[in-house]
């Protein structure tokens, strides 16, 4: 199958070289020169993988990656390989925390880029699992997205509609650290408070409903200075 890639890169010369090289390797590569046009292209024709430059003229690659991870459905899971001219290891750490699947510093060998693309796509395919039902299960916790019911060990949990949406947003992205902005974007369409602390209040109430001990949570964990993560392994 011919796999579609999207390269978001403002260096037209580099983008042309990469697109030509990857085209010879069997990929079809679309190119966007800035973050906003890249996000538009991604939604109009979803690619199998995004090659994303960190330094863009309208917004940085971290912001583009954050917006991709806040998109609905399968778009949010689009693999992202981030490119950067920066050598600071902290940039790599932040990029991975924001949801990038891999990270390649410039300058790079085209063959290494190709190898990393293949590795990321292989991991993505191996990790993909068909959705068997509307129910998300994590140990004794069950979240029925269609019925909008949450239960622990068969006992229903009392959550408001908004809290249910917040819980689903986290659970569907289990294992991924989400900022408060990402969480709010994931439930966009609802009337949201503008203050970060409103999210914290709701998370406290969700924990009280689904955790064995809300003061020592095992399901919804706080990542200090960043946001929250829904733990994959529970019970």
Backbone as numpy.savetxt, mean C-alpha at the origin, in Angstrom:
# Nx Ny Nz CAx CAy CAz Cx Cy Cz
2.45 -14.23 -20.93 1.61 -13.03 -20.93 2.49 -11.79 -20.93
2.20 -10.82 -21.81 2.92 -9.57 -21.85 2.54 -8.73 -20.64
3.53 -8.39 -19.83 3.25 -7.65 -18.60 3.45 -6.16 -18.81
2.52 -5.39 -18.26 2.51 -3.95 -18.42 3.21 -3.29 -17.23
4.14 -2.40 -17.51 4.83 -1.65 -16.48 4.56 -0.16 -16.67
4.61 0.58 -15.59 4.47 2.03 -15.64 5.70 2.65 -14.98
6.41 3.50 -15.72 7.58 4.18 -15.16 7.22 5.64 -14.92
7.33 6.08 -13.66 7.08 7.48 -13.30 8.43 8.10 -13.03
8.93 8.88 -13.99 10.31 9.37 -13.98 10.38 10.66 -14.80
10.95 11.72 -14.21 11.01 13.00 -14.92 12.23 13.13 -15.84
13.19 12.21 -15.73 14.35 12.21 -16.61 13.97 11.47 -17.90
13.61 12.24 -18.94 13.12 11.64 -20.18 14.15 10.74 -20.84
15.43 11.13 -20.76 16.49 10.33 -21.39 16.62 8.96 -20.70
16.63 8.97 -19.37 16.71 7.72 -18.63 15.47 6.87 -18.89
14.30 7.50 -18.88 13.06 6.76 -19.09 13.05 6.09 -20.46
13.53 6.81 -21.49 13.58 6.23 -22.83 14.50 5.01 -22.86
15.67 5.13 -22.24 16.61 4.02 -22.21 16.01 2.80 -21.51
15.39 3.04 -20.33 14.81 1.94 -19.57 13.64 1.30 -20.32
12.78 2.13 -20.89 11.62 1.60 -21.63 12.08 0.75 -22.80
13.12 1.21 -23.49 13.63 0.45 -24.64 14.24 -0.88 -24.19
15.02 -0.84 -23.10 15.66 -2.07 -22.61 14.62 -3.08 -22.12
13.66 -2.61 -21.33 12.64 -3.53 -20.82 11.73 -4.02 -21.93
11.52 -3.19 -22.96 10.74 -3.64 -24.11 11.40 -4.80 -24.82
12.73 -4.77 -24.90 13.46 -5.87 -25.52 13.38 -7.15 -24.68
13.04 -6.98 -23.40 12.92 -8.14 -22.50 11.47 -8.64 -22.39
10.58 -8.08 -23.22 9.22 -8.61 -23.28 8.17 -7.84 -22.51
8.56 -6.68 -21.93 7.60 -5.89 -21.18 7.09 -4.71 -22.04
5.87 -4.30 -21.77 5.33 -3.09 -22.36 5.38 -2.01 -21.29
6.08 -0.92 -21.56 6.32 0.10 -20.54 5.70 1.43 -20.95
4.82 1.95 -20.11 4.27 3.29 -20.29 5.09 4.24 -19.43
5.15 5.51 -19.85 5.98 6.48 -19.12 5.16 7.70 -18.75
5.33 8.15 -17.51 4.73 9.40 -17.03 5.85 10.26 -16.45
5.81 11.56 -16.74 6.90 12.43 -16.34 6.75 13.10 -14.99
5.60 12.91 -14.34 5.41 13.49 -13.01 4.44 12.63 -12.22
4.32 12.93 -10.94 3.53 12.09 -10.05 2.06 12.05 -10.39
1.45 13.21 -10.63 0.02 13.25 -10.88 -0.36 12.52 -12.16
0.41 12.73 -13.23 0.10 12.03 -14.48 0.34 10.53 -14.32
1.30 10.18 -13.47 1.54 8.76 -13.20 0.36 8.12 -12.48
-0.18 8.81 -11.48 -1.34 8.29 -10.76 -2.55 8.16 -11.69
-2.72 9.12 -12.58 -3.82 9.06 -13.54 -3.64 7.88 -14.48
-2.42 7.69 -14.99 -2.15 6.58 -15.89 -2.38 5.24 -15.21
-1.98 5.15 -13.94 -2.15 3.91 -13.19 -3.62 3.53 -13.07
-4.46 4.52 -12.82 -5.89 4.24 -12.65 -6.60 4.00 -13.98
-6.11 4.64 -15.04 -6.74 4.45 -16.35 -6.38 3.10 -16.95
-5.15 2.67 -16.74 -4.69 1.37 -17.27 -3.77 0.74 -16.24
-4.32 0.00 -15.28 -3.51 -0.55 -14.18 -2.37 -1.43 -14.69
-1.15 -1.13 -14.26 0.02 -1.93 -14.66 0.24 -3.09 -13.71
1.15 -3.98 -14.10 1.54 -5.06 -13.21 2.55 -4.58 -12.17
3.28 -3.50 -12.49 4.29 -2.97 -11.57 4.57 -1.51 -11.93
4.90 -0.71 -10.91 5.27 0.69 -11.10 6.74 0.87 -10.75
7.49 1.48 -11.66 8.86 1.91 -11.40 8.77 3.39 -11.05
9.09 3.74 -9.83 8.79 5.08 -9.31 10.05 5.81 -8.86
10.31 6.97 -9.47 11.44 7.79 -9.06 11.08 8.55 -7.78
12.06 8.70 -6.90 11.80 9.40 -5.65 11.67 10.91 -5.84
12.47 11.46 -6.77 12.48 12.91 -6.99 11.66 13.24 -8.24
10.51 13.86 -8.06 9.62 14.23 -9.16 9.31 15.72 -9.05
8.92 16.36 -10.15 8.73 17.82 -10.13 7.54 18.30 -9.33
6.46 17.52 -9.26 5.25 18.00 -8.60 5.05 17.46 -7.19
5.51 16.25 -6.93 5.43 15.64 -5.60 6.50 14.57 -5.52
6.98 14.25 -4.33 8.03 13.24 -4.27 7.43 11.84 -4.38
8.32 10.89 -4.66 7.88 9.52 -4.87 7.22 8.91 -3.65
7.62 9.35 -2.45 6.99 8.82 -1.25 5.51 9.18 -1.21
5.18 10.40 -1.63 3.78 10.82 -1.67 3.01 10.05 -2.73
3.64 9.81 -3.88 2.99 9.01 -4.93 2.72 7.60 -4.41
3.72 7.02 -3.75 3.56 5.67 -3.20 2.45 5.64 -2.16
2.41 6.66 -1.32 1.36 6.73 -0.29 -0.02 6.77 -0.94
-0.15 7.54 -2.02 -1.44 7.65 -2.69 -1.83 6.35 -3.39
-0.83 5.65 -3.93 -1.12 4.35 -4.54 -1.67 3.39 -3.50
-1.02 3.35 -2.33 -1.45 2.41 -1.29 -2.81 2.77 -0.70
-3.28 3.99 -0.95 -4.59 4.39 -0.44 -5.69 4.22 -1.50
-5.33 3.75 -2.70 -6.33 3.54 -3.74 -7.22 2.36 -3.40
-8.41 2.28 -3.99 -9.31 1.18 -3.66 -8.93 -0.13 -4.33
-9.34 -1.23 -3.70 -9.23 -2.55 -4.30 -7.82 -2.96 -4.65
-7.71 -3.65 -5.82 -6.44 -4.23 -6.24 -5.40 -3.18 -6.59
-5.84 -1.96 -6.93 -4.87 -0.91 -7.28 -3.90 -0.64 -6.13
-4.41 -0.72 -4.90 -3.58 -0.45 -3.73 -2.44 -1.45 -3.57
-2.60 -2.64 -4.16 -1.59 -3.69 -4.03 -0.61 -3.71 -5.19
-0.70 -2.73 -6.11 0.21 -2.69 -7.25 1.67 -2.65 -6.76
2.52 -3.58 -7.20 3.92 -3.55 -6.76 4.62 -2.27 -7.18
5.45 -1.74 -6.29 6.18 -0.49 -6.56 7.67 -0.73 -6.33
8.47 -0.44 -7.37 9.93 -0.48 -7.25 10.41 0.96 -7.32
11.02 1.43 -6.25 11.39 2.84 -6.14 12.83 3.07 -6.56
13.04 4.13 -7.36 14.36 4.55 -7.79 14.72 5.85 -7.10
16.00 6.03 -6.75 16.40 7.29 -6.15 17.88 7.55 -6.38
18.22 8.82 -6.46 19.62 9.22 -6.56 20.20 9.46 -5.17
19.34 9.44 -4.16 19.80 9.68 -2.80 20.48 8.44 -2.23
21.53 8.65 -1.44 22.24 7.52 -0.88 21.95 7.28 0.59
21.12 8.11 1.19 20.83 7.99 2.62 20.01 6.72 2.88
20.52 5.79 3.72 19.76 4.58 4.02 18.38 4.87 4.59
18.21 6.04 5.25 16.91 6.38 5.81 15.86 6.53 4.72
16.27 7.00 3.53 15.32 7.12 2.42 14.78 5.75 2.04
15.67 4.77 2.06 15.25 3.41 1.72 14.26 2.89 2.77
14.57 3.14 4.03 13.70 2.67 5.11 12.33 3.32 5.00
12.31 4.64 4.80 11.03 5.35 4.69 10.25 4.86 3.48
10.96 4.66 2.36 10.29 4.17 1.16 9.63 2.83 1.37
10.33 1.92 2.02 9.75 0.60 2.28 8.61 0.69 3.27
8.73 1.57 4.27 7.65 1.73 5.24 6.41 2.32 4.58
6.59 3.15 3.56 5.46 3.75 2.87 4.80 2.78 1.90
5.39 1.59 1.73 4.73 0.58 0.92 5.46 0.16 -0.33
6.68 0.69 -0.58 7.44 0.24 -1.74 7.86 -1.21 -1.54
7.87 -1.98 -2.64 8.23 -3.40 -2.56 9.73 -3.63 -2.69
10.41 -2.70 -3.35 11.85 -2.81 -3.48 12.39 -1.41 -3.77
13.71 -1.30 -3.74 14.36 0.01 -3.77 15.68 -0.13 -4.50
15.93 0.70 -5.52 17.16 0.61 -6.30 17.77 2.00 -6.45
18.98 2.20 -5.92 19.61 3.53 -6.03 20.19 3.76 -7.42
20.16 5.04 -7.84 20.81 5.44 -9.10 22.28 5.79 -8.80
23.17 5.59 -9.78 22.92 4.94 -11.07 22.83 3.42 -10.90
22.14 2.77 -11.82 21.97 1.33 -11.72 22.23 0.67 -13.07
22.54 -0.61 -13.00 22.69 -1.40 -14.22 21.31 -1.86 -14.68
20.98 -1.69 -15.96 19.68 -2.14 -16.44 19.39 -3.60 -16.13
20.43 -4.43 -16.15 20.22 -5.84 -15.84 19.78 -6.06 -14.40
20.31 -5.21 -13.49 19.87 -5.34 -12.10 18.42 -4.88 -11.96
18.06 -3.82 -12.65 16.66 -3.37 -12.62 15.75 -4.48 -13.13
16.12 -5.11 -14.23 15.31 -6.19 -14.79 15.19 -7.34 -13.79
16.29 -7.71 -13.14 16.26 -8.80 -12.17 15.35 -8.47 -11.00
15.40 -7.23 -10.54 14.56 -6.83 -9.41 13.09 -6.79 -9.81
12.80 -6.33 -11.01 11.41 -6.33 -11.50 10.87 -7.75 -11.51
11.64 -8.66 -12.06 11.20 -10.06 -12.13 10.98 -10.64 -10.73
11.88 -10.31 -9.80 11.76 -10.83 -8.43 10.51 -10.28 -7.75
10.26 -8.97 -7.90 9.08 -8.36 -7.27 7.80 -8.95 -7.86
7.75 -9.08 -9.19 6.56 -9.64 -9.83 6.34 -11.09 -9.40
7.42 -11.84 -9.27 7.29 -13.24 -8.84 6.74 -13.33 -7.43
7.26 -12.48 -6.52 6.74 -12.48 -5.14 5.28 -12.06 -5.11
4.94 -11.10 -5.96 3.56 -10.61 -5.98 2.60 -11.70 -6.43
2.99 -12.44 -7.47 2.13 -13.52 -7.98 2.01 -14.64 -6.96
3.15 -14.99 -6.35 3.13 -16.08 -5.36 2.32 -15.69 -4.13
2.33 -14.40 -3.79 1.61 -13.96 -2.61 0.14 -13.69 -2.84
-0.25 -13.60 -4.12 -1.65 -13.30 -4.41 -2.53 -14.50 -4.12
-3.63 -14.28 -3.44 -4.58 -15.34 -3.13 -5.96 -14.91 -3.57
-6.69 -15.80 -4.24 -8.04 -15.44 -4.67 -8.95 -15.17 -3.48
-9.84 -14.21 -3.64 -10.80 -13.90 -2.58 -11.93 -14.92 -2.61
-11.99 -15.75 -1.57 -12.98 -16.82 -1.54 -14.33 -16.31 -1.04
-14.32 -15.30 -0.20 -15.58 -14.80 0.34 -15.37 -13.37 0.81
-16.43 -12.81 1.33 -16.33 -11.44 1.84 -15.80 -11.40 3.26
-15.51 -12.56 3.85 -15.11 -12.63 5.25 -13.59 -12.63 5.39
-13.10 -11.71 6.21 -11.68 -11.69 6.58 -11.55 -12.39 7.92
-10.62 -13.35 8.02 -10.45 -14.11 9.25 -9.03 -13.96 9.76
-8.91 -13.62 11.03 -7.62 -13.51 11.70 -7.78 -14.19 13.06
-7.44 -15.47 13.12 -7.65 -16.22 14.35 -9.13 -16.23 14.71
-9.46 -15.80 15.92 -10.85 -15.80 16.37 -11.64 -14.59 15.87
-10.93 -13.66 15.23 -11.60 -12.45 14.73 -12.11 -12.67 13.31
-13.39 -12.38 13.08 -13.99 -12.47 11.75 -14.62 -11.13 11.39
-14.35 -10.69 10.16 -14.91 -9.43 9.66 -15.66 -9.75 8.38
-16.97 -9.68 8.42 -17.80 -9.94 7.25 -18.10 -8.62 6.58
-17.42 -8.37 5.45 -17.55 -7.08 4.78 -18.92 -6.87 4.16
-19.55 -7.94 3.68 -20.87 -7.81 3.07 -21.94 -7.56 4.12
-21.92 -8.35 5.19 -22.92 -8.21 6.25 -22.58 -7.07 7.20
-21.34 -6.57 7.11 -20.85 -5.50 7.99 -20.99 -5.89 9.46
-20.49 -7.10 9.73 -20.54 -7.66 11.08 -19.13 -8.08 11.49
-18.76 -7.77 12.73 -17.48 -8.18 13.29 -17.74 -9.05 14.51
-17.00 -10.16 14.62 -17.17 -11.03 15.77 -15.83 -11.57 16.23
-15.75 -11.86 17.53 -14.58 -12.50 18.12 -15.05 -13.75 18.84
-14.51 -14.90 18.43 -14.94 -16.20 18.97 -16.45 -16.36 18.88
-17.03 -15.88 17.78 -18.46 -16.02 17.54 -19.33 -14.98 18.22
-18.73 -14.14 19.05 -19.49 -13.12 19.75 -19.42 -11.79 18.98
-20.57 -11.19 18.67 -20.57 -9.94 17.89 -19.93 -8.79 18.65
-19.26 -7.91 17.92 -18.62 -6.73 18.49 -19.42 -5.49 18.11
-19.57 -4.60 19.05 -20.33 -3.38 18.79 -19.41 -2.30 18.22
-19.61 -1.99 16.96 -18.84 -0.93 16.30 -19.79 -0.03 15.52
-19.47 1.24 15.45 -20.25 2.13 14.59 -19.89 1.82 13.14
-20.69 2.34 12.21 -20.42 2.12 10.79 -19.06 2.67 10.40
-18.72 3.83 10.94 -17.44 4.45 10.64 -16.29 3.62 11.19
-16.45 3.11 12.41 -15.41 2.28 13.01 -15.24 0.97 12.24
-16.34 0.42 11.74 -16.26 -0.78 10.91 -15.41 -0.50 9.67
-15.65 0.65 9.02 -14.89 1.00 7.82 -13.41 1.18 8.13
-13.11 1.78 9.27 -11.72 1.95 9.67 -11.05 0.59 9.90
-11.75 -0.31 10.55 -11.21 -1.64 10.82 -10.95 -2.40 9.52
-11.90 -2.34 8.59 -11.73 -3.01 7.30 -10.54 -2.43 6.54
-10.41 -1.10 6.57 -9.28 -0.46 5.87 -7.95 -0.99 6.38
-7.83 -1.20 7.68 -6.61 -1.75 8.26 -6.45 -3.23 7.95
-7.53 -3.99 8.13 -7.47 -5.44 7.97 -7.17 -5.85 6.54
-7.70 -5.11 5.57 -7.44 -5.42 4.16 -5.98 -5.16 3.80
-5.29 -4.39 4.61 -3.87 -4.07 4.38 -3.02 -4.62 5.52
-3.41 -5.77 6.03 -2.73 -6.36 7.18 -1.22 -6.47 6.94
-0.46 -6.07 7.97 0.99 -6.13 7.88 1.62 -4.88 7.30
0.80 -3.96 6.81 1.31 -2.73 6.21 1.08 -1.56 7.16
2.12 -0.80 7.43 1.99 0.37 8.30 1.26 1.46 7.52
0.19 2.01 8.11 -0.58 3.07 7.48 -0.52 4.33 8.32
-0.29 5.45 7.67 -0.36 6.73 8.37 -1.83 7.06 8.61
-2.07 8.05 9.44 -3.45 8.48 9.68 -4.09 9.01 8.41
-3.29 9.72 7.60 -3.82 10.22 6.33 -4.22 9.08 5.40
-3.40 8.03 5.35 -3.72 6.89 4.50 -5.02 6.21 4.95
-5.17 6.10 6.27 -6.40 5.48 6.79 -7.61 6.31 6.41
-7.49 7.63 6.55 -8.62 8.50 6.23 -8.93 8.47 4.73
-7.88 8.39 3.90 -8.10 8.29 2.46 -8.76 6.97 2.09
-8.42 5.91 2.81 -8.98 4.60 2.51 -10.48 4.54 2.77
-10.98 5.39 3.65 -12.42 5.41 3.92 -13.03 6.71 3.39
-12.37 7.30 2.37 -12.88 8.55 1.82 -14.28 8.33 1.25
-15.03 9.38 1.22 -16.45 9.27 0.85 -17.31 9.36 2.08
-16.68 9.09 3.26 -17.36 9.30 4.52 -17.02 10.69 5.04
-17.86 11.25 5.88 -17.56 12.54 6.49 -16.53 12.31 7.58
-15.33 12.91 7.39 -14.23 12.65 8.29 -13.86 13.89 9.09
-13.46 13.69 10.33 -12.93 14.80 11.11 -11.57 15.17 10.56
-11.20 16.42 10.70 -9.94 16.89 10.12 -8.75 16.65 11.02
-8.98 16.27 12.26 -7.88 16.17 13.20 -7.43 14.72 13.36
-6.10 14.53 13.37 -5.54 13.19 13.54 -6.07 12.50 14.79
-6.25 13.27 15.86 -6.63 12.64 17.12 -7.99 11.96 17.04
-8.85 12.36 16.07 -10.14 11.68 15.92 -9.93 10.22 15.55
-8.91 9.95 14.73 -8.58 8.58 14.37 -8.14 7.81 15.61
-7.34 8.45 16.44 -6.85 7.79 17.65 -8.00 7.41 18.59
-8.97 8.29 18.70 -10.13 8.00 19.55 -10.89 6.79 19.02
-11.12 6.77 17.71 -11.85 5.64 17.13 -11.05 4.34 17.25
-9.73 4.42 17.08 -8.92 3.21 17.22 -9.01 2.67 18.64
-9.06 3.56 19.61 -9.21 3.12 20.99 -10.52 2.36 21.19
-11.58 2.83 20.57 -12.88 2.17 20.71 -12.93 0.85 19.95
-12.26 0.80 18.80 -12.19 -0.47 18.06 -11.42 -1.50 18.87
-10.31 -1.07 19.46 -9.54 -1.99 20.29 -10.37 -2.50 21.46
-11.13 -1.61 22.08 -11.96 -2.04 23.20 -12.96 -3.11 22.78
-13.37 -3.08 21.51 -14.37 -4.03 21.02 -13.75 -5.36 20.60
-12.52 -5.34 20.03 -12.00 -6.58 19.42 -10.80 -7.18 20.14
-10.15 -6.42 21.04 -8.95 -6.93 21.71 -9.32 -7.62 23.02
-8.52 -8.61 23.39 -8.68 -9.22 24.70 -8.36 -8.21 25.79
-7.33 -7.41 25.56 -6.94 -6.37 26.50 -6.60 -5.12 25.68
-7.47 -4.13 25.71 -7.28 -2.94 24.89 -6.02 -2.17 25.27
-5.54 -2.34 26.52 -4.33 -1.66 26.95 -3.06 -2.37 26.48
-3.21 -3.62 26.04 -2.09 -4.39 25.51 -2.54 -5.04 24.19
-2.78 -4.22 23.16 -3.38 -4.73 21.92 -2.45 -5.68 21.17
-3.05 -6.68 20.55 -2.32 -7.64 19.73 -2.71 -7.55 18.26
-3.85 -6.91 18.01 -4.38 -6.87 16.64 -4.04 -5.55 15.95
-4.39 -4.45 16.57 -4.11 -3.13 16.00 -2.98 -2.50 16.80
-1.82 -2.36 16.17 -0.62 -1.88 16.85 -0.30 -0.45 16.43
0.15 0.34 17.38 0.57 1.71 17.10 2.03 1.72 16.70
2.34 2.39 15.60 3.72 2.60 15.18 4.03 4.06 15.49
4.79 4.28 16.53 5.00 5.62 17.05 5.56 6.56 15.98
4.92 7.70 15.85 5.36 8.70 14.89 4.92 8.44 13.47
4.23 7.32 13.22 3.80 6.99 11.85 2.30 6.79 11.78
1.79 5.77 12.46 0.35 5.49 12.39 0.02 4.15 13.03
-0.64 3.28 12.26 -1.09 2.00 12.79 -0.80 0.87 11.81
-0.72 -0.35 12.36 -0.59 -1.54 11.53 -1.48 -2.63 12.11
-2.17 -3.35 11.24 -3.00 -4.48 11.65 -2.14 -5.72 11.56
-1.94 -6.40 12.69 -1.03 -7.56 12.73 -1.59 -8.73 11.93
-0.72 -9.35 11.12 -1.13 -10.52 10.34 -1.38 -11.72 11.25
-0.42 -11.99 12.15 -0.50 -13.17 13.00 -1.17 -12.81 14.31
-2.25 -13.50 14.63 -3.00 -13.23 15.85 -3.45 -14.54 16.48
-3.77 -14.44 17.76 -4.25 -15.61 18.53 -3.25 -16.73 18.48
